[in-house]
Amino acid sequence: MTTIGNGTGTRELAGKRALVTGGTRGIGAAVVRQLLDAGAEVLTTARSAAATVPDGAVFVEADVRTRAGAEALAAAAREKLGGVDILVHNAGGGRPHAGALAIPDEEWQDALDLNFLASVRLDSLLAPGMRERRSGAIVHVSSAAVPTVAPPFLHYVTAKAALEAYSRGLASELAPAGVRVNTVSPGRTATPGGEATREQWARLDAAPGVTNADDTAPLGREGQPDDIAHAVLFLVTHRASWLTGSNVVVDGGEFTRG
């Protein structure tokens, strides 16, 4: 897929240092490319070494699901970048089950560690530096599907709902120091992980109470990684300097939030 860039024609993030978790494919890779295009120095990470790291980014192998992994990643960011001005939490995911009661305990814990606590831990390590410098932008990637609470993904959407509540609270705490915290909630997006998840869900269709809605979004197409990355890029630039505690839903109109 061709990257469409940030569309500004400027390097508005020149001199900024960014950390993007889960940035080797899909939405994360698109975010990394757009931040690089805008002039930022970018470090990204995944649980295993990947050949798909966007050109120009620094890669560190790390598992953000644990406190030790978050600490190692924060230390690497300080060593390689000298600090972090932009923090994008993109790592996340969860596989579907036949229903809420079929989700095993260990997958509840893994969903919380990956989709919620990874952000909490990494923020606690890197946001204090932003507060001291009185500048910074944090973006938590959630999911537009949170309000639907589909039983096969209840562990995932529950963790993302917690992330959204946490993000709003952190935004209030850090706002007086000039650090902005926002959330981006993607809808159905064409990514390798999303496709694999939809295939798993399709195999569950025969289970009682399980449905795999496959309607096209009202805007008439599936989202692309760059669609989400544009929203992230906007939120970390000066153009969003009056936005904090917000949740930007990028889903083509697929979901309704009351």
XYZ file of C-alpha atoms in Angstrom:
258
model
C 0.000 0.000 0.000
C 1.285 3.464 -0.830
C 1.811 5.824 2.060
C 0.061 9.126 1.513
C 2.153 11.150 3.951
C 0.980 13.788 6.406
C -0.327 16.149 3.760
C 1.128 19.282 5.349
C 4.165 19.721 3.123
C 6.110 20.795 6.216
C 8.365 19.173 8.786
C 6.325 20.496 11.675
C 7.694 17.942 14.136
C 11.365 18.651 13.448
C 13.332 18.318 16.686
C 10.632 16.214 18.371
C 11.357 12.732 19.726
C 8.616 10.121 19.443
C 8.047 6.634 20.797
C 5.410 4.443 19.098
C 4.587 1.016 20.501
C 3.556 -1.703 18.056
C 4.963 0.253 15.142
C 6.205 -2.403 12.730
C 3.001 -3.056 10.785
C -0.540 -1.834 10.227
C -1.669 1.304 12.033
C 1.522 1.567 14.089
C 3.774 1.484 11.025
C 1.618 4.150 9.351
C 1.946 6.350 12.440
C 5.719 5.885 12.448
C 5.991 6.808 8.759
C 3.876 9.930 9.160
C 5.808 11.091 12.217
C 9.078 10.587 10.314
C 7.640 12.457 7.332
C 6.790 15.333 9.652
C 10.400 15.515 10.832
C 10.285 13.655 14.155
C 12.945 11.253 15.369
C 11.080 7.994 16.007
C 11.759 4.896 18.082
C 9.346 2.017 17.744
C 8.969 -1.392 19.301
C 7.386 -4.819 19.011
C 7.603 -8.081 20.943
C 9.895 -9.666 18.358
C 12.369 -8.430 15.794
C 10.690 -7.504 12.519
C 11.882 -6.854 8.987
C 9.064 -4.373 8.450
C 10.350 -1.461 10.530
C 9.709 1.743 8.550
C 12.880 3.216 7.054
C 14.389 5.850 9.305
C 12.944 4.573 12.581
C 14.956 3.122 15.447
C 13.714 -0.303 16.553
C 13.893 -1.822 20.048
C 12.534 -5.270 20.823
C 10.374 -5.078 23.969
C 7.313 -6.658 25.561
C 5.230 -3.832 26.978
C 2.845 -6.248 28.732
C 5.126 -6.344 31.781
C 6.522 -3.706 34.094
C 10.049 -4.928 33.320
C 9.392 -4.595 29.597
C 8.061 -1.056 30.020
C 11.067 -0.092 32.131
C 13.485 -1.498 29.554
C 11.714 0.351 26.748
C 11.676 3.652 28.638
C 15.388 3.281 29.361
C 16.095 2.555 25.682
C 14.098 5.616 24.636
C 16.096 7.838 26.977
C 19.370 6.322 25.765
C 18.645 6.474 22.038
C 16.501 9.611 21.833
C 17.567 11.512 24.942
C 13.942 11.763 26.008
C 10.414 11.513 24.618
C 8.197 14.412 23.499
C 5.536 12.299 21.769
C 4.263 8.963 23.066
C 1.845 6.884 20.976
C 0.452 3.714 22.555
C -0.557 1.562 19.586
C 0.272 -1.974 20.782
C -2.893 -3.937 21.455
C -5.149 -6.782 20.444
C -7.101 -9.817 21.554
C -8.552 -12.936 19.958
C -12.299 -13.662 19.897
C -14.042 -16.401 21.886
C -17.431 -18.089 21.665
C -18.765 -15.702 24.304
C -17.882 -13.698 27.392
C -18.001 -16.719 29.701
C -15.655 -18.655 27.394
C -12.780 -16.192 27.828
C -10.162 -17.831 30.073
C -8.706 -15.998 33.043
C -5.247 -15.747 31.516
C -6.619 -13.978 28.448
C -8.458 -11.465 30.609
C -5.154 -10.699 32.296
C -3.263 -10.545 29.010
C -5.880 -8.193 27.537
C -5.552 -5.884 30.524
C -1.750 -5.987 30.429
C -1.500 -5.279 26.702
C -4.432 -2.942 26.060
C -4.529 -0.984 29.317
C -1.723 -1.494 31.811
C 1.032 -1.198 29.189
C -0.033 2.411 28.688
C -0.327 3.070 32.408
C 3.164 1.710 33.079
C 4.912 3.458 30.205
C 3.162 6.764 30.945
C 4.295 6.552 34.550
C 7.890 6.240 33.332
C 7.925 8.863 30.561
C 5.204 11.426 31.338
C 7.105 12.862 34.352
C 9.831 14.011 31.957
C 7.223 15.724 29.802
C 5.761 17.398 32.874
C 9.188 18.675 33.897
C 9.739 20.116 30.413
C 6.167 21.445 30.450
C 5.543 20.050 26.993
C 4.459 16.766 25.460
C 1.727 14.824 23.692
C 0.414 11.359 24.521
C -2.003 9.408 22.325
C -3.697 6.201 23.466
C -5.105 4.034 20.668
C -8.428 2.514 21.755
C -11.231 1.039 19.618
C -14.412 2.441 18.114
C -16.066 -0.842 19.079
C -15.952 -0.105 22.831
C -19.658 0.918 23.078
C -20.822 -2.291 21.352
C -19.267 -4.611 24.014
C -19.452 -7.654 21.702
C -19.249 -10.776 23.940
C -16.510 -12.522 21.888
C -14.243 -9.513 22.499
C -15.411 -8.508 25.950
C -11.923 -8.825 27.441
C -10.508 -6.552 24.738
C -13.217 -3.863 24.801
C -13.285 -3.858 28.611
C -9.553 -3.124 28.658
C -10.001 -0.410 26.033
C -12.886 1.142 27.991
C -10.584 1.307 31.013
C -7.929 2.909 28.813
C -10.349 5.617 27.697
C -11.354 6.449 31.280
C -7.708 6.496 32.356
C -6.777 8.720 29.407
C -9.355 11.340 30.385
C -8.151 11.340 33.977
C -4.494 11.601 32.999
C -5.327 14.467 30.658
C -6.796 16.420 33.570
C -3.739 15.782 35.717
C -1.138 16.736 33.122
C -2.937 19.669 31.473
C -1.606 22.320 33.897
C 1.924 21.302 32.874
C 1.171 21.717 29.172
C 1.136 17.979 28.435
C -1.792 16.880 26.294
C -3.361 13.398 26.426
C -5.871 12.217 23.835
C -7.334 8.979 22.494
C -7.845 7.778 18.930
C -10.441 5.028 18.407
C -10.164 3.247 15.048
C -12.991 1.340 13.448
C -12.562 -1.577 11.054
C -9.156 -1.064 9.440
C -7.309 -3.060 6.787
C -4.343 -4.423 8.744
C -2.738 -7.878 8.992
C -3.810 -8.191 12.632
C -7.350 -7.066 11.892
C -7.707 -9.536 9.045
C -6.468 -12.415 11.203
C -8.918 -11.459 13.951
C -11.851 -11.311 11.518
C -10.943 -14.749 10.191
C -10.925 -16.130 13.740
C -14.292 -14.491 14.416
C -15.778 -15.948 11.230
C -14.908 -19.448 12.435
C -16.973 -18.800 15.578
C -20.154 -17.869 13.709
C -21.725 -21.245 14.392
C -21.502 -20.700 18.158
C -24.737 -19.645 19.928
C -25.051 -15.897 20.317
C -21.996 -15.098 18.196
C -22.376 -12.771 15.231
C -19.726 -11.366 12.955
C -21.145 -8.173 11.506
C -19.567 -7.496 8.128
C -21.408 -4.419 6.918
C -19.491 -1.712 5.146
C -19.086 1.535 7.091
C -21.453 4.347 6.022
C -18.596 6.089 4.198
C -18.482 3.089 1.902
C -15.098 1.510 2.500
C -12.847 -0.144 5.027
C -10.431 2.131 6.839
C -6.756 2.230 5.886
C -3.866 2.544 8.376
C -3.071 6.037 7.094
C -6.627 7.151 7.950
C -5.896 6.453 11.598
C -2.340 7.778 11.439
C -3.564 11.141 10.158
C -5.659 11.555 13.305
C -2.710 10.609 15.523
C -0.413 13.005 13.670
C -2.887 15.867 14.072
C -3.192 15.276 17.805
C 0.560 15.476 18.435
C 1.125 18.691 16.465
C 0.604 22.327 17.388
C -2.606 22.246 15.345
C -4.227 20.341 18.230
C -2.771 22.564 20.956
C -6.268 23.210 22.396
C -7.239 19.541 22.498
C -6.752 17.325 25.519
C -8.927 14.634 27.080
C -10.572 14.029 23.704
C -11.419 10.773 21.963
C -11.241 11.007 18.171
C -13.291 8.184 16.631
C -12.049 7.285 13.130
C -14.451 4.612 11.865
C -16.193 5.857 8.723
C -19.405 6.232 10.747
C -19.562 2.521 11.593
C -20.268 2.861 15.302
C -22.491 5.206 17.291
C -21.366 6.865 20.520
C -23.985 8.482 22.686
